[in-house]
Amino acid sequence: MAAPFTATFNQARILFGPGTLNAVAAEIEALGAARALVLSTPFQRADAEALARRLGNRASGVFSGAAMHTPVEVTAQAIESYRASGADCVVALGGGSTIGLGKAIALRTDCPQIVVATTYAGSEVTPILGQTENGLKTTLRDAGVLPEVVIYDPDLTLGLPVAMSVTSGLNAIAHAVEALYARDRNPVTSMQAVEGMRALRDALPAIVADPGDAAARGEALYGSWLCGTVLGTVGMSLHHKLCHTLGGSFDTPHAETHAILIPHTAAYNEAAATDELRPAAALFGGTLGAGLWRFAKRLGAPLALKDLGLSEADLDRAAGIAAQNPYWNPRPVERGAIRALLQDAWAGTAPA
Ligand code: NAD
């Protein structure tokens, strides 16, 4: 018999598959909206403009200033564009940075959002928004920021650079690992987590071998949907707290930080959550921490925090911050043990 559980799921309308980008106009109409402001980062501006052209009079314009960690000044500029252009919904085309901007606009205007997700970070299916103001990042959870429609068109990920595909894929796997031992997990989130990890385990090596492998791109995006979904459904623990600490206080890049830490945080929790993590360990071989570390190494992922510009002297402060107000974690969060974990992750050695 399944253990007792209480489950609450977020509403989601998902369109998945090659060519689903063509559905954006119909989805705008189905939302009862007339004109969308298309959002992107400067890097994806050309793709956003191509989408706006394709939408014709269903697009009010393009705002391509999205930036990492959703700075409130950028949101203010985007809302100005949104209002000036006469938009009544947004289409966010990109990864977590662009999706964050769409959520920040929705929080302030209540506009509906369509997301065309082009990385594996998972933000498109979560009611979570991180924003920065005066260099300080705060995170909120609000059903009002959950996008109404998510489009996963693997064709748009064919150009995601291999290095980013790998780190973003490991970022997705990290959501799934923590979902397996979440206090508020349920049988469905655990199935989603294992299947999401399985898909990424199969797809990422194929993408490294051939970034244009359309089947592998589809499989990776499918896995990232499942991993993002569990991130949006259950609570996260030590791993996400450590990543927020390093990103927030030391400005380390998001996906790379997740990629480097996940073998170490999985190893930290493995003895306290052996049963919960067993299906994940079976996917990667041996113990989960060691299996993930070998997997990351084989993919050519960054392995050492020192390569992200973190100095050894920063580790004491990072361990202190991470051990303060810790998120719930299956193994007690103990400063000395976290410091030791960080040392291995800093040096790039396999988890102890
Ligand atoms: P990102 O959105 O910052 O993208 C990184 C770069 O890659 C950008 O220049 C982007 O334009 C480019 N890019 C994206 N997709 C591409 C593609 N298919 N081809 C070529 N280039 C592409 O990276 P990310 O890792 O997706 O997002 C990180 C941000 O998202 C962080 O701020 C993080 O905190 C946030 N995030 C939030 C949640 C949430 O639930 N709120 C979840 C995950 C991540």
Coordinates of C-alpha atoms in Angstrom, one line a residue, residues 31-208:
L31 CA -6.8 32.8 -23.8
G32 CA -9.2 35.5 -24.9
A33 CA -6.3 37.9 -25.5
A34 CA -5.6 40.0 -28.5
R35 CA -2.0 41.0 -28.6
A36 CA 1.1 39.7 -27.0
L37 CA 4.4 41.4 -26.0
V38 CA 7.1 38.9 -27.0
L39 CA 9.9 38.7 -24.4
S40 CA 13.5 37.4 -24.7
T41 CA 17.0 38.1 -23.7
P42 CA 19.2 40.2 -26.0
F43 CA 20.8 36.9 -27.1
Q44 CA 17.5 35.5 -28.4
R45 CA 16.2 38.7 -29.8
A46 CA 16.3 37.5 -33.4
D47 CA 14.1 34.5 -32.5
A48 CA 11.7 36.7 -30.6
E49 CA 11.5 39.1 -33.6
A50 CA 10.9 36.1 -35.9
L51 CA 8.1 34.9 -33.7
A52 CA 6.5 38.4 -33.5
R53 CA 6.6 38.6 -37.3
R54 CA 4.9 35.3 -37.5
L55 CA 2.2 36.4 -35.1
G56 CA 1.5 39.5 -37.2
N57 CA -1.2 41.6 -35.6
R58 CA -1.3 39.2 -32.6
A59 CA 2.1 40.6 -31.5
S60 CA 2.3 44.1 -30.1
G61 CA 6.1 44.2 -30.1
V62 CA 9.3 42.6 -28.7
F63 CA 11.0 43.4 -25.4
S64 CA 14.4 41.8 -25.4
G65 CA 16.0 43.0 -22.2
A66 CA 15.4 40.0 -20.0
A67 CA 18.3 39.3 -17.6
M68 CA 19.4 36.8 -15.0
H69 CA 17.6 36.9 -11.6
T70 CA 14.8 39.2 -12.8
P71 CA 16.1 42.7 -11.8
V72 CA 13.1 44.9 -10.8
E73 CA 14.4 47.8 -13.0
V74 CA 14.1 45.5 -16.1
T75 CA 10.6 44.5 -15.1
A76 CA 9.6 48.2 -14.8
Q77 CA 11.0 48.9 -18.4
A78 CA 9.2 45.8 -19.7
I79 CA 5.9 46.9 -18.1
E80 CA 6.3 50.3 -19.8
S81 CA 6.7 48.5 -23.2
Y82 CA 3.8 46.2 -22.4
R83 CA 1.4 49.2 -21.6
A84 CA 2.7 51.4 -24.4
S85 CA 2.3 48.7 -27.0
G86 CA -1.2 47.9 -26.1
A87 CA -0.5 44.3 -25.2
D88 CA -2.9 42.2 -23.1
C89 CA -0.7 39.1 -22.6
V90 CA 3.0 38.1 -22.9
V91 CA 4.8 35.4 -24.7
A92 CA 8.1 34.5 -23.0
L93 CA 10.5 32.8 -25.4
G94 CA 13.6 31.5 -23.7
G95 CA 14.9 30.0 -20.4
G96 CA 14.5 30.9 -16.8
S97 CA 15.6 34.5 -17.2
T98 CA 13.0 35.4 -19.8
I99 CA 10.3 33.3 -18.1
G100 CA 11.1 35.1 -14.8
L101 CA 10.4 38.5 -16.6
G102 CA 7.1 37.2 -17.8
K103 CA 6.1 36.1 -14.3
A104 CA 7.2 39.4 -12.9
I105 CA 5.0 41.3 -15.4
A106 CA 2.1 38.9 -14.6
L107 CA 2.5 39.5 -10.9
R108 CA 2.1 43.2 -11.4
T109 CA -0.5 43.3 -14.2
D110 CA -2.3 40.0 -13.9
C111 CA -1.7 39.4 -17.6
P112 CA -1.9 35.8 -19.0
Q113 CA 1.4 34.2 -20.0
I114 CA 2.4 31.8 -22.7
V115 CA 5.9 30.4 -22.4
V116 CA 8.0 28.9 -25.1
A117 CA 10.6 27.1 -23.1
T118 CA 14.1 26.8 -24.7
T119 CA 16.2 25.5 -21.8
Y120 CA 15.8 22.7 -19.2
A121 CA 15.6 24.8 -16.1
G122 CA 11.9 24.2 -15.5
S123 CA 10.7 27.7 -14.4
E124 CA 7.8 27.6 -16.9
V125 CA 5.8 25.1 -14.8
T126 CA 6.4 26.6 -11.3
P127 CA 4.5 29.3 -9.4
I128 CA 7.9 30.5 -8.1
L129 CA 9.6 33.8 -9.0
G130 CA 13.0 35.1 -7.8
Q131 CA 13.6 38.8 -8.3
T132 CA 16.5 41.1 -7.4
E133 CA 16.4 44.6 -6.1
N134 CA 19.5 46.5 -4.9
G135 CA 21.5 43.4 -5.4
L136 CA 19.3 41.4 -3.0
K137 CA 17.4 38.3 -4.4
T138 CA 14.1 37.4 -2.9
T139 CA 11.9 34.4 -3.9
L140 CA 8.1 34.2 -3.8
R141 CA 5.6 31.5 -4.5
D142 CA 2.3 32.8 -5.9
A143 CA -0.3 30.9 -8.0
G144 CA -0.7 34.2 -10.0
V145 CA 2.8 33.8 -11.6
L146 CA 2.2 30.3 -13.0
P147 CA 2.1 30.5 -16.8
E148 CA -1.2 29.6 -18.4
V149 CA 0.3 27.8 -21.4
V150 CA 3.6 26.2 -21.9
I151 CA 4.9 25.3 -25.4
Y152 CA 7.8 22.8 -25.7
D153 CA 9.1 22.8 -29.2
P154 CA 12.3 20.7 -29.3
D155 CA 13.3 22.4 -32.6
L156 CA 14.0 25.6 -30.7
T157 CA 16.5 23.7 -28.5
L158 CA 18.6 22.4 -31.4
G159 CA 20.8 25.5 -31.0
L160 CA 21.1 25.4 -27.2
P161 CA 24.9 25.2 -26.9
V162 CA 26.2 21.8 -25.7
A163 CA 27.7 23.2 -22.5
M164 CA 24.5 24.9 -21.5
S165 CA 22.4 21.8 -22.5
V166 CA 24.5 19.8 -20.1
T167 CA 24.4 22.2 -17.1
S168 CA 20.8 23.0 -17.7
G169 CA 20.0 19.2 -17.9
L170 CA 21.8 18.6 -14.6
N171 CA 19.9 21.6 -13.1
A172 CA 16.7 19.7 -14.1
I173 CA 18.0 16.4 -12.6
A174 CA 18.7 18.3 -9.3
H175 CA 15.0 19.2 -9.0
A176 CA 14.1 15.6 -9.4
V177 CA 16.6 14.3 -6.9
E178 CA 15.2 16.7 -4.2
A179 CA 11.6 15.8 -5.1
L180 CA 12.3 12.2 -4.4
Y181 CA 12.9 12.9 -0.7
A182 CA 10.7 16.0 -0.3
R183 CA 8.5 15.8 2.8
D184 CA 5.4 16.6 0.7
R185 CA 6.2 14.2 -2.1
N186 CA 3.4 11.9 -3.4
P187 CA 3.5 8.8 -5.6
V188 CA 2.9 10.9 -8.8
T189 CA 5.7 13.4 -8.1
S190 CA 8.1 10.5 -7.4
M191 CA 7.1 8.8 -10.8
Q192 CA 7.6 12.1 -12.6
A193 CA 11.0 12.6 -10.9
V194 CA 12.3 9.2 -11.9
E195 CA 11.0 9.4 -15.4
G196 CA 12.3 12.9 -15.8
M197 CA 15.8 11.8 -14.7
R198 CA 15.6 8.7 -16.9
A199 CA 14.9 10.8 -20.0
L200 CA 17.7 13.2 -19.3
R201 CA 20.1 10.4 -18.5
D202 CA 19.4 8.9 -21.9
A203 CA 19.3 12.2 -23.8
L204 CA 22.2 14.2 -22.5
P205 CA 25.0 11.9 -23.7
A206 CA 23.4 11.7 -27.1
I207 CA 23.2 15.6 -27.3
V208 CA 26.9 15.8 -26.4

